[in-house]
Short mmCIF file of C-alpha atoms in Angstrom, two decimals:
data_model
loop_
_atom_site.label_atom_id
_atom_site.label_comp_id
_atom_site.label_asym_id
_atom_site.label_seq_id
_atom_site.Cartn_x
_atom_site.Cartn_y
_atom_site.Cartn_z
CA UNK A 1 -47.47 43.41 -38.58
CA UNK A 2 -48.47 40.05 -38.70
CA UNK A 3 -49.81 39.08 -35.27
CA UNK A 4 -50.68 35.32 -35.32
CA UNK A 5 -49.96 32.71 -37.61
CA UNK A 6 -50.54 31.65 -41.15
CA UNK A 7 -53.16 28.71 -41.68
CA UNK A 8 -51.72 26.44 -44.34
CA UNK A 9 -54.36 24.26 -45.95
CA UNK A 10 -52.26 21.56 -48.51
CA UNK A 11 -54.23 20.25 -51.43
CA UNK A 12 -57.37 20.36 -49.30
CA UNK A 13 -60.26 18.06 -51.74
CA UNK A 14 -63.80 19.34 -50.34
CA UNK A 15 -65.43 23.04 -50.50
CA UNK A 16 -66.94 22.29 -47.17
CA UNK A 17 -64.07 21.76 -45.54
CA UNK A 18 -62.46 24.62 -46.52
CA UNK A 19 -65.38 26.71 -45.73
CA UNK A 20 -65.79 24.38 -42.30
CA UNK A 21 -61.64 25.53 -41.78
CA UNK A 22 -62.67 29.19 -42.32
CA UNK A 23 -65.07 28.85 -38.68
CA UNK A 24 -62.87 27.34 -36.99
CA UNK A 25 -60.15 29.78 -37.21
CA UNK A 26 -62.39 32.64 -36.72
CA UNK A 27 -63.39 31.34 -33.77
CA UNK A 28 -60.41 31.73 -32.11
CA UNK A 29 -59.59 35.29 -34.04
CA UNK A 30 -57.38 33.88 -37.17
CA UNK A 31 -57.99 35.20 -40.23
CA UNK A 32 -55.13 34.43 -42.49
CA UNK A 33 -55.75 31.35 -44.73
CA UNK A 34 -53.32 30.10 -47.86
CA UNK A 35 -54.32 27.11 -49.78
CA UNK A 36 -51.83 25.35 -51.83
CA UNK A 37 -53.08 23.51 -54.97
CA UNK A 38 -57.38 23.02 -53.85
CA UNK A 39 -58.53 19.89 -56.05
CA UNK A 40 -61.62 22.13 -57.03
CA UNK A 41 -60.10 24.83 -57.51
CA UNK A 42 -60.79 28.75 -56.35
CA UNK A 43 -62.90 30.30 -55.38
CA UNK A 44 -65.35 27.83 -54.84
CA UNK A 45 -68.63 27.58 -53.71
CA UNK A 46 -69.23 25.07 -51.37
CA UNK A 47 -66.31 26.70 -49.59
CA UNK A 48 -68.38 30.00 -49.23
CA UNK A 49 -71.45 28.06 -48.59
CA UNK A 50 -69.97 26.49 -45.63
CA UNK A 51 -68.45 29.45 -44.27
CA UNK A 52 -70.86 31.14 -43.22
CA UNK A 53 -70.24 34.25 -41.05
CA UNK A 54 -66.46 33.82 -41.67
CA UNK A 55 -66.56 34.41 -45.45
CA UNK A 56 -63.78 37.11 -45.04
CA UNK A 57 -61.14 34.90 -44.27
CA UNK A 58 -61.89 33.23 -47.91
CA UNK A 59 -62.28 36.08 -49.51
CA UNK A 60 -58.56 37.44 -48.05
CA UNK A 61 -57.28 33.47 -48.56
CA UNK A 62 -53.80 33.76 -50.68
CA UNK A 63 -54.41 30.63 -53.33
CA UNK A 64 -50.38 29.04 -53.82
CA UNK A 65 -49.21 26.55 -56.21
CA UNK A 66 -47.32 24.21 -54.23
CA UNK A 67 -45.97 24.33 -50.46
CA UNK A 68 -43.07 26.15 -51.46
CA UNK A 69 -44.90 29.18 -53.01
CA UNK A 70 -46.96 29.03 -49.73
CA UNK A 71 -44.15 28.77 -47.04
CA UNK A 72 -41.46 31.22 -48.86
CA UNK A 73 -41.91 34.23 -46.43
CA UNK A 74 -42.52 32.25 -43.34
CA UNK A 75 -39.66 31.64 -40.56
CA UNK A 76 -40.98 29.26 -38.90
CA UNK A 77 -43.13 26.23 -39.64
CA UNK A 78 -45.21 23.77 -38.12
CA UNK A 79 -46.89 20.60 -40.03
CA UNK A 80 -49.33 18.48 -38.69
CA UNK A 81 -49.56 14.99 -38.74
CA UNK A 82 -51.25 12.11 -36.98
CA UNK A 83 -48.68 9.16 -37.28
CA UNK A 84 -45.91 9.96 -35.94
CA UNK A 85 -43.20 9.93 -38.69
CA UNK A 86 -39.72 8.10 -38.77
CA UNK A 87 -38.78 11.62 -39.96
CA UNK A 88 -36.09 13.37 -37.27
CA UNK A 89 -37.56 16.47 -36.50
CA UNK A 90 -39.15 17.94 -33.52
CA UNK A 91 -42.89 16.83 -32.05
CA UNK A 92 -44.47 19.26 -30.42
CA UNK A 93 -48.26 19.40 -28.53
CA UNK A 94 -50.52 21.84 -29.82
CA UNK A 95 -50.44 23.69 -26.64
CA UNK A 96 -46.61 23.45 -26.66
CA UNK A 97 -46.31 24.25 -30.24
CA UNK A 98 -48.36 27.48 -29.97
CA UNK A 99 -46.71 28.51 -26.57
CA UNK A 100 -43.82 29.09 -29.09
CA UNK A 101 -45.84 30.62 -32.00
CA UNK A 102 -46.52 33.41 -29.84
CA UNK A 103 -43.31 33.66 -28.66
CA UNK A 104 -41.70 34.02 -32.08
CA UNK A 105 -44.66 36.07 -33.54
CA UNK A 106 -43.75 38.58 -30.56
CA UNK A 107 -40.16 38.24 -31.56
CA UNK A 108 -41.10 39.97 -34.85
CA UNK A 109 -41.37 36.26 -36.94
CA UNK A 110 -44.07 35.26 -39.18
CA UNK A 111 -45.54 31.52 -38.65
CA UNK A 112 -47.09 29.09 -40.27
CA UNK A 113 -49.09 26.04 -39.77
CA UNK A 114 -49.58 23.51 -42.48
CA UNK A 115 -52.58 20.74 -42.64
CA UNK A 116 -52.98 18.13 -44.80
CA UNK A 117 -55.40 16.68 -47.49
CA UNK A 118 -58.37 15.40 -45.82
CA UNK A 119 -57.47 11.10 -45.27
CA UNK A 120 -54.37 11.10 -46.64
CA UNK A 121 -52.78 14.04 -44.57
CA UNK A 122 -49.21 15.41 -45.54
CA UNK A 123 -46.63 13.40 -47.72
CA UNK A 124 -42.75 13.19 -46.63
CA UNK A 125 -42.10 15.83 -49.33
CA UNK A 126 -44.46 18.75 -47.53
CA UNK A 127 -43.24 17.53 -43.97
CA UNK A 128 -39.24 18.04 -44.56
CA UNK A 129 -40.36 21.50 -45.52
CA UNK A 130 -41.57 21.87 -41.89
CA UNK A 131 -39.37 23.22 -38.96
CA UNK A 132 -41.29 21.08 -36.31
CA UNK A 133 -44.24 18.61 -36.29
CA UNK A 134 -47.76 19.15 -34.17
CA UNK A 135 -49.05 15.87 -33.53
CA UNK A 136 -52.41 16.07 -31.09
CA UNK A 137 -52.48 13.18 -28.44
CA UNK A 138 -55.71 11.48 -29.33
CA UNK A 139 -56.72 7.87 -28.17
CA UNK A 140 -54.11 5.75 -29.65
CA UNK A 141 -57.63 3.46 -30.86
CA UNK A 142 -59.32 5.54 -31.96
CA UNK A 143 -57.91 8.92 -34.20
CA UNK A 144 -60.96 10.30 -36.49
CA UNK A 145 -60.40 14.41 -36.43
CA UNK A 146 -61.55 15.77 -39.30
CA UNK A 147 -59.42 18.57 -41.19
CA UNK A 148 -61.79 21.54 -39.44
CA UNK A 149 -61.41 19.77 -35.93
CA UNK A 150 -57.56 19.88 -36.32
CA UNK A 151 -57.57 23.90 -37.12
CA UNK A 152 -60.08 24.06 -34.59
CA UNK A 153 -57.98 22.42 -31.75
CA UNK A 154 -54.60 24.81 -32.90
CA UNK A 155 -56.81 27.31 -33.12
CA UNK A 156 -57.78 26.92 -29.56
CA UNK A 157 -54.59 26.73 -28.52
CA UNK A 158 -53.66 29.37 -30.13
CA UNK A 159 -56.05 31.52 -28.29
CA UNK A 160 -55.30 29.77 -24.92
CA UNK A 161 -51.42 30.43 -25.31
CA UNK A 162 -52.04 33.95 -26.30
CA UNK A 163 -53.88 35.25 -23.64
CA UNK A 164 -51.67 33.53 -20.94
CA UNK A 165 -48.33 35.74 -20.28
CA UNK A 166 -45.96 34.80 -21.85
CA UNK A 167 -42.15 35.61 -21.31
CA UNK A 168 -40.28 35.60 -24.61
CA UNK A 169 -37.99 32.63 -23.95
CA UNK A 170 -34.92 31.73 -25.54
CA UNK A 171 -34.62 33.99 -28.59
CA UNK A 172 -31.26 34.57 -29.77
CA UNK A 173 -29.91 38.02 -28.64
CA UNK A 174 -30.16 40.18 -31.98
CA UNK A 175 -30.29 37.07 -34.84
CA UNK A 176 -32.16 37.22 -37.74
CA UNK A 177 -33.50 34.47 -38.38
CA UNK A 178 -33.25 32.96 -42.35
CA UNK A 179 -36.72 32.81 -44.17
CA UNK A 180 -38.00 29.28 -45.66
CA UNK A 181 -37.39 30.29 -49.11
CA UNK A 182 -33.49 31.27 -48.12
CA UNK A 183 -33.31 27.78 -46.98
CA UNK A 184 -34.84 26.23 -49.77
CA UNK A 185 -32.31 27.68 -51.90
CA UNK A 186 -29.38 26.71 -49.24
CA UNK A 187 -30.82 23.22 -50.15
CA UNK A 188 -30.93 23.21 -53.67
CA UNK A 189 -27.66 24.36 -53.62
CA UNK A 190 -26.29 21.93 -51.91
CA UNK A 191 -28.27 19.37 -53.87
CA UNK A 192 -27.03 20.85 -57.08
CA UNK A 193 -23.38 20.65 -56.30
CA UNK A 194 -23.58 17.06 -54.24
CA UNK A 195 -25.34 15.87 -57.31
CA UNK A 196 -22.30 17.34 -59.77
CA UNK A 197 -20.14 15.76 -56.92
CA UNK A 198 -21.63 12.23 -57.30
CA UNK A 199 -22.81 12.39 -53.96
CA UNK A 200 -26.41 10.92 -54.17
CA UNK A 201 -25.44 7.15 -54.97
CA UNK A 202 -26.01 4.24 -55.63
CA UNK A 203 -29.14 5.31 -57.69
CA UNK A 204 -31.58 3.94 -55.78
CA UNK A 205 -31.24 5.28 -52.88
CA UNK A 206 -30.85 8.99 -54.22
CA UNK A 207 -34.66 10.39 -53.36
CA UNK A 208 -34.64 9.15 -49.82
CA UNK A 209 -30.77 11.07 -49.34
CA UNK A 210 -32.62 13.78 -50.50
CA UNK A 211 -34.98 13.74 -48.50
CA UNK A 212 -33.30 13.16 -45.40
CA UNK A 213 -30.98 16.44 -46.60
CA UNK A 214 -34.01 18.55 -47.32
CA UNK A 215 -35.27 17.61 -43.46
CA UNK A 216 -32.15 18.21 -42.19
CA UNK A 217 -31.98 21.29 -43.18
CA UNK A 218 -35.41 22.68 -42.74
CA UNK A 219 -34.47 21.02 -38.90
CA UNK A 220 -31.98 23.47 -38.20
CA UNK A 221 -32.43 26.90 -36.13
CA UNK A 222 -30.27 29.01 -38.80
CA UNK A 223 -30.05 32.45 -39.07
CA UNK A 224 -29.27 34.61 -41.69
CA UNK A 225 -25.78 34.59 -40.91
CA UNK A 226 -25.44 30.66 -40.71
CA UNK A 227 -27.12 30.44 -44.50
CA UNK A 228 -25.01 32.43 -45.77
CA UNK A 229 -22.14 30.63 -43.96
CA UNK A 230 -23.13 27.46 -45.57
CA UNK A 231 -23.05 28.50 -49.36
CA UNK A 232 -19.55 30.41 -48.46
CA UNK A 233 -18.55 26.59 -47.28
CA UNK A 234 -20.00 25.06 -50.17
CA UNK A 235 -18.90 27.78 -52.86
CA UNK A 236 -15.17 27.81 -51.65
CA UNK A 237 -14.78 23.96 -52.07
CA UNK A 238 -16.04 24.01 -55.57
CA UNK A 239 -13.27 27.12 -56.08
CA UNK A 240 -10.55 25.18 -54.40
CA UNK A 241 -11.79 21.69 -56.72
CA UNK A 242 -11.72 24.30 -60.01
CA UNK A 243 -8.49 26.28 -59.50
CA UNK A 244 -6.81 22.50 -59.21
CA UNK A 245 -7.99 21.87 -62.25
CA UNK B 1 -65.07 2.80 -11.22
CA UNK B 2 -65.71 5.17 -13.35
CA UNK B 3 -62.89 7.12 -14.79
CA UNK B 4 -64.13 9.81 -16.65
CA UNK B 5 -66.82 12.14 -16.98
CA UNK B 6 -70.11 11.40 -18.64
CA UNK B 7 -71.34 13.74 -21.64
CA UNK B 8 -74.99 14.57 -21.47
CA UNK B 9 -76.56 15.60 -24.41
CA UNK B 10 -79.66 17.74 -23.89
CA UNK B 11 -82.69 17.60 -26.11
CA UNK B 12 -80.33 17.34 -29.21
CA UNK B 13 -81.87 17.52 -32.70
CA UNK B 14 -80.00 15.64 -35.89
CA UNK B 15 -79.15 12.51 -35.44
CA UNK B 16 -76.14 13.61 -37.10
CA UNK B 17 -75.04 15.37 -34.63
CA UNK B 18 -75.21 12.96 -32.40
CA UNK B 19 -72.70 10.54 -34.02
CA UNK B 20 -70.65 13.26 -34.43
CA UNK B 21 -70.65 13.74 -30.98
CA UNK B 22 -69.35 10.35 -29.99
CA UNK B 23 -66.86 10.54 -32.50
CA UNK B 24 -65.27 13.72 -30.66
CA UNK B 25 -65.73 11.66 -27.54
CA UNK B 26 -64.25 8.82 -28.53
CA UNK B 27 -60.85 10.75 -30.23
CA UNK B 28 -60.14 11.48 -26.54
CA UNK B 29 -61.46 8.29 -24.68
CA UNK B 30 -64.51 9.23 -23.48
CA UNK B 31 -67.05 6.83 -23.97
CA UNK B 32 -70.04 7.47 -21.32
CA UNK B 33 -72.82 9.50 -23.50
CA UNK B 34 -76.01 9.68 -21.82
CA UNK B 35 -78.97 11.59 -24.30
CA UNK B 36 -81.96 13.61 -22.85
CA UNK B 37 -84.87 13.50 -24.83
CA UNK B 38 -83.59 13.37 -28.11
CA UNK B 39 -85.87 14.95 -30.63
CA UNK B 40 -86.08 12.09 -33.22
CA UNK B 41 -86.41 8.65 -30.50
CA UNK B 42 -83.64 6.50 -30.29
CA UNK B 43 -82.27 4.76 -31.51
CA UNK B 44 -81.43 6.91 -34.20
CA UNK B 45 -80.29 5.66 -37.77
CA UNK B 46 -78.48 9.12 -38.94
CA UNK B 47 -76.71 9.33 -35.39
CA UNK B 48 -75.33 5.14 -36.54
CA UNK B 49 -74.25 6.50 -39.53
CA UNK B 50 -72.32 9.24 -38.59
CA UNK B 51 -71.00 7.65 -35.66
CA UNK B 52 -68.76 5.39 -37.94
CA UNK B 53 -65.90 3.37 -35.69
CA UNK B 54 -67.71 5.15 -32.33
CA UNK B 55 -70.86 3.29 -32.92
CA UNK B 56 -70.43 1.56 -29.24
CA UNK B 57 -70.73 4.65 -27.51
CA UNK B 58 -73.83 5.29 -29.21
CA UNK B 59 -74.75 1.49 -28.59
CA UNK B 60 -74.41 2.13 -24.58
CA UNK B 61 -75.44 5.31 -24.30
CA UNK B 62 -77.79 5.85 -21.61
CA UNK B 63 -81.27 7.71 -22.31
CA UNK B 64 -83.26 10.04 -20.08
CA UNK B 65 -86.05 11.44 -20.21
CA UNK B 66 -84.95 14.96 -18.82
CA UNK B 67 -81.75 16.61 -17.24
CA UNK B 68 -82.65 15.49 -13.38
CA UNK B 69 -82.88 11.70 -14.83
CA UNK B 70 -79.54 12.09 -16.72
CA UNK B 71 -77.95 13.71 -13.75
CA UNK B 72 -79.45 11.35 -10.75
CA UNK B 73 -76.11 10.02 -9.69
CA UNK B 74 -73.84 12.43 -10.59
CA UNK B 75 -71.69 14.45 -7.65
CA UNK B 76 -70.49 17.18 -9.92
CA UNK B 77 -72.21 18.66 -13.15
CA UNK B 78 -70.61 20.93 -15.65
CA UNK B 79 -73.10 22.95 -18.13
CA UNK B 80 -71.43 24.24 -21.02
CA UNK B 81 -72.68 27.84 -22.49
CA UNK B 82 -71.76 29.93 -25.07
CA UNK B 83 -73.29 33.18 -23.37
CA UNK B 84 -72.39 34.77 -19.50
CA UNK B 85 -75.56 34.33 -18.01
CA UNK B 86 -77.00 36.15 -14.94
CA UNK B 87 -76.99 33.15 -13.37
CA UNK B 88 -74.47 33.21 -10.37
CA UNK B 89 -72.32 30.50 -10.58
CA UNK B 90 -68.61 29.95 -11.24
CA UNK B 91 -67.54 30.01 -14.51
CA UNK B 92 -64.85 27.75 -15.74
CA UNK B 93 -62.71 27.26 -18.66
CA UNK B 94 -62.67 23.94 -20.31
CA UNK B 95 -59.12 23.49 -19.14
CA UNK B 96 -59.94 24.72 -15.19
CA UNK B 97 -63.19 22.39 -15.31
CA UNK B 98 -61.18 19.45 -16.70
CA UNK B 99 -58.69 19.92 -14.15
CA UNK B 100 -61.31 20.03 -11.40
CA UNK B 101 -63.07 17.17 -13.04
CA UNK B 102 -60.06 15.21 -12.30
CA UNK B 103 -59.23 15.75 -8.96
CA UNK B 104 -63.08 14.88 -8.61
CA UNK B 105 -63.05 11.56 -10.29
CA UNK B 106 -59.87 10.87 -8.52
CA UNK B 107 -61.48 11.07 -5.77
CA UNK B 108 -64.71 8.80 -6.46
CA UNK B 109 -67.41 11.27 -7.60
CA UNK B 110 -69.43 10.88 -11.19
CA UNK B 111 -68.59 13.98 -13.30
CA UNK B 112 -70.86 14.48 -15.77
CA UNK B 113 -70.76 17.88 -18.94
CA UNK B 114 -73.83 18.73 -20.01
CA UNK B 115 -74.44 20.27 -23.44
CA UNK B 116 -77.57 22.31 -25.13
CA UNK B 117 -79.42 21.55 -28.25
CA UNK B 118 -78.07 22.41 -31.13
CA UNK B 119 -78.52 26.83 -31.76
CA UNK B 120 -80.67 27.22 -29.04
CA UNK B 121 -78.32 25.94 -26.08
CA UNK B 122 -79.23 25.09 -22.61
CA UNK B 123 -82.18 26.74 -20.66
CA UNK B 124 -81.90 28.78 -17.48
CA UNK B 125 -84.19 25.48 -16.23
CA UNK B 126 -81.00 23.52 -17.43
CA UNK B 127 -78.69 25.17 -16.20
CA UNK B 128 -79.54 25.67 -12.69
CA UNK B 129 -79.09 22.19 -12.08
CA UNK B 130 -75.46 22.15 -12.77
CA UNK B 131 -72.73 22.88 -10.12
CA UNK B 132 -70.67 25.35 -12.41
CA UNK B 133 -70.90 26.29 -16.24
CA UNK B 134 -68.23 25.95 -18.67
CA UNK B 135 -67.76 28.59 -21.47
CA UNK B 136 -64.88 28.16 -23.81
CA UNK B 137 -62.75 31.40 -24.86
CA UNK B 138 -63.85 32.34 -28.51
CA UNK B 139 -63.61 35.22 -30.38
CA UNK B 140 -66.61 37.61 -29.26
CA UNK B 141 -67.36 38.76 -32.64
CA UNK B 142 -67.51 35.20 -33.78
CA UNK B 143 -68.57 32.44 -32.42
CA UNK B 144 -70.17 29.32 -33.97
CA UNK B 145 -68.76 26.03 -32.66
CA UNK B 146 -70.95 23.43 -33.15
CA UNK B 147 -72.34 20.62 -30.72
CA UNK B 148 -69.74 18.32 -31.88
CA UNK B 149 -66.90 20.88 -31.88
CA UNK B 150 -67.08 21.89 -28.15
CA UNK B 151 -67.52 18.49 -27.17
CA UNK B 152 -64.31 17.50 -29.05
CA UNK B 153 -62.79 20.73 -26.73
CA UNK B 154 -64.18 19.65 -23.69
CA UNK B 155 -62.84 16.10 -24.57
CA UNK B 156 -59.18 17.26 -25.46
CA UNK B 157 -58.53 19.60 -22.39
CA UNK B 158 -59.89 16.06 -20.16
CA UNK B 159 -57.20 14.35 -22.37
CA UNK B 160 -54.90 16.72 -21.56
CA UNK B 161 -55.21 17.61 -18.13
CA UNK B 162 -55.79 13.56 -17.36
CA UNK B 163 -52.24 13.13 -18.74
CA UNK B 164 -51.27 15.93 -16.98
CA UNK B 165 -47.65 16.12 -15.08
CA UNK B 166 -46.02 14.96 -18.48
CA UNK B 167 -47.11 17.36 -21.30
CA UNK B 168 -45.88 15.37 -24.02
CA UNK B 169 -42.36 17.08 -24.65
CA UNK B 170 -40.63 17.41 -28.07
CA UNK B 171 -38.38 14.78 -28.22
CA UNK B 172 -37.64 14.18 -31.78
CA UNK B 173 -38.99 10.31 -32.19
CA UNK B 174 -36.16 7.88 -32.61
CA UNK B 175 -33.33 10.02 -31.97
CA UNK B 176 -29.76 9.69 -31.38
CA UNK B 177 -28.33 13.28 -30.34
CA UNK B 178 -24.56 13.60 -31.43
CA UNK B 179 -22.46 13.56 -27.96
CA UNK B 180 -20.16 16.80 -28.23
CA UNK B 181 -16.95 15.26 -29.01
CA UNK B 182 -18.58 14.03 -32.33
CA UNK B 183 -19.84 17.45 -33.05
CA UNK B 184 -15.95 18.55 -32.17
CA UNK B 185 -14.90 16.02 -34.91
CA UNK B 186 -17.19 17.37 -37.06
CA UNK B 187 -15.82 21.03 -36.52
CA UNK B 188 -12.16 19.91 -36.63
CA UNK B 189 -13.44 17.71 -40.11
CA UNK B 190 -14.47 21.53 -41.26
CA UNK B 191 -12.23 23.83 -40.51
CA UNK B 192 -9.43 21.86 -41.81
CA UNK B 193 -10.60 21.07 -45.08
CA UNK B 194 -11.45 24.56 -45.41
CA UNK B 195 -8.37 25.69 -44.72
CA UNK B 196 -7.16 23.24 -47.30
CA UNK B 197 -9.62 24.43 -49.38
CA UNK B 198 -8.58 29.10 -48.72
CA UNK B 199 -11.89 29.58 -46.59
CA UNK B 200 -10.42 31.65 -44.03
CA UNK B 201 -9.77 34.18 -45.60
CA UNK B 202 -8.14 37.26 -45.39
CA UNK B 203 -5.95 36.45 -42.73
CA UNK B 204 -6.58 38.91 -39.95
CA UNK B 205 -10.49 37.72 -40.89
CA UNK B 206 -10.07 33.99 -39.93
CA UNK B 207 -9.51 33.73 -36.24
CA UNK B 208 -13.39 35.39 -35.85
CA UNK B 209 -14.28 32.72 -38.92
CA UNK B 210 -13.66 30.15 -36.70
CA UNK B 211 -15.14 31.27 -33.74
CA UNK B 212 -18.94 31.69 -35.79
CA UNK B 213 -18.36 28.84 -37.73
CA UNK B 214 -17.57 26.97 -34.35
CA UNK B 215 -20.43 28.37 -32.49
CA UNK B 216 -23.10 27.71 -35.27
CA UNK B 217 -21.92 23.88 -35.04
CA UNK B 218 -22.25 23.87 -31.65
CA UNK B 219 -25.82 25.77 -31.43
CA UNK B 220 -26.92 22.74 -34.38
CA UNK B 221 -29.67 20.14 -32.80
CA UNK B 222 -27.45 17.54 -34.34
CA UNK B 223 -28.11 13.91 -34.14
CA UNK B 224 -25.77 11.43 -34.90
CA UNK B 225 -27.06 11.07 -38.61
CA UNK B 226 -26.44 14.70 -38.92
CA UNK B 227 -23.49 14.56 -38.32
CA UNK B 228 -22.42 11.50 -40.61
CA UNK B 229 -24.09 13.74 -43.23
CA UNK B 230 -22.29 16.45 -42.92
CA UNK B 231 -18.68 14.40 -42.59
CA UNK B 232 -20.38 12.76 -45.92
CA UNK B 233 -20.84 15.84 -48.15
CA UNK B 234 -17.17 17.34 -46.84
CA UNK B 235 -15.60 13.85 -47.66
CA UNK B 236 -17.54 13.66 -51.26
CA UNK B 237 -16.24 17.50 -52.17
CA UNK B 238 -12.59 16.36 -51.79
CA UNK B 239 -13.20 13.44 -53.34
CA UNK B 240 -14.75 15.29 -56.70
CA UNK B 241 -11.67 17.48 -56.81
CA UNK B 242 -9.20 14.84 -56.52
CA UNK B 243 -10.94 12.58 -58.74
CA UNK B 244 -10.39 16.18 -61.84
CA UNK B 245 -7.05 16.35 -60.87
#
């Protein structure tokens, strides 16, 4: 039983803020880190220097090679950024974003949140692997959170959200709702065969179709059902293009 | 006019802390810090530092000598503690005070949040000359938010409840939802090719196979990109099993 979400740290650089990450979630009673790719390294010991009091949530932090690896077993997943994107995808407050964290982690669903290297924040590739973006309104002259500061505020949220009441809203009588890694593999199959099908052309332009794909379908609300829906689709009209032959 | 509340610091220690102070101010557009007897003088060369692009509210910051200087013209004073005290006076969250702080600025009055040194956190002698306390919801077992870190709280829940009435909603940035008689193109575009193509399949099976297949296109967030996409990758299938004919 996994009762609140997963806090994704992407390629975070410095020890400290790790460590600094670590406080802020136990502040607000989360204790379940992954780290995808650290520059230094794990463990590490600035990280443990830094976290003080809330060296358990290192010490039970799941260490993941790339977003993917992180993300697989997640249903539903928030990234945040501080520009807003010309990606189409959802924008959610933190308050509004963790009103419906709790609501799905009620519903049974595991969540994640993903943040960013330290200045550079999350690339285009980690975002599309996002269901919905958490962008937190700060002056629009003045944006300087640090990575810690931006757990901290989710985390507070998170807390805030949690102890309010909160009807489940909205939650699709009976669906089971597909995992990230069985839409990452509705994707790649769909890249696969659109690539076979010469769909990703002129050249150039082939990474930012992808791209767009890869958002679009990490946008979607699918369940189970509707994955498995789309590789039927996709799997019959490479039949009907073979038995032509 | 002054249109938000001032942040008092009380007896604070590192400079450091200081700057980092203003720059959790300034994330959220606060920019009145007044400083009571900081323990290093002032100005203070770590507090510059830190302070980076906030420097200016550490240039016209305001210093006191003690609390009742700091607090001379103010109509409303908020302490912020980490502990209940026996002290009997309301309690408020950060979000309650900042709404209250509002209504009170709104209606003319200086606001002013007082915070403790760093550890050690206000005195009884402090706190007695504040109108309520503040004490944000952390996790009992663990909390250690710095002097920074629950000014940067204080500072979003003023953001937020200041641009209160419109909690920022999730409208995807940019978008252009598909209008329902493109999404009933789109199904048509679909379920004929797949007939074409033997998806429905056996026979007594396909009626229901249109009926999901028809409601999951319908329950899609679909803008009108989407939907070119999806007409796109149909359109390129045929296309790859005409052109092996």
């Amino acid at each position: 039983m996994v009762d609140h979400p997963y806090i994704v740290l992407v390629r975070p650089q410095m020890g400290q803020n790790i460590g600094a990450a670590a406080r802020a979630m136990l502040n607000f009673g989360l204790t379940r880190m992954r780290i995808v790719d650290p520059r230094d390294g794990w463990p590490n010991q600035s990280a443990v220097a830094m976290a003080s009091g809330a060296g358990r949530v290192l010490d039970d932090a799941q260490i993941a090679p790339d977003v993917a690896g992180a993300l697989g077993d997640c249903a539903f997943v928030f990234a945040t950024t501080a520009r807003s994107r010309d990606l189409t995808k959802d924008i959610y407050s933190p308050e509004e974003a963790m009103r419906l964290a709790v609501q799905k982690i009620d519903a049974g669903q595991k969540v994640a949140v993903m943040f960013g290297p330290e200045r550079a924040g999350l690339e285009n590739e980690d975002l599309v692997q996002a269901n919905a973006l958490i962008s937190v309104p700060v002056n629009p002259d003045y944006a300087s959170l640090n990575l810690a500061q931006c757990v901290l505020l989710v985390g507070y949220e998170w807390m805030r959200q949690r102890s309010h009441v909160t009807p489940v809203v909205h939650e699709m009588a009976g669906s089971d709702w597909a995992e990230v890694q069985e839409v990452d593999h509705l994707m790649r199959h769909y890249e696969d065969r659109l690539e076979d099908a010469g769909f990703f052309w002129p050249e150039h332009k082939s990474a930012s179709m992808k791209l767009n794909l890869r958002n679009m379908w990490s946008r979607m609300p699918m369940t189970r059902a509707d994955v498995q829906m789309f590789h039927g689709i996709l799997r019959q009209m490479v039949r009907w293009k073979e038995r032509d032959r």
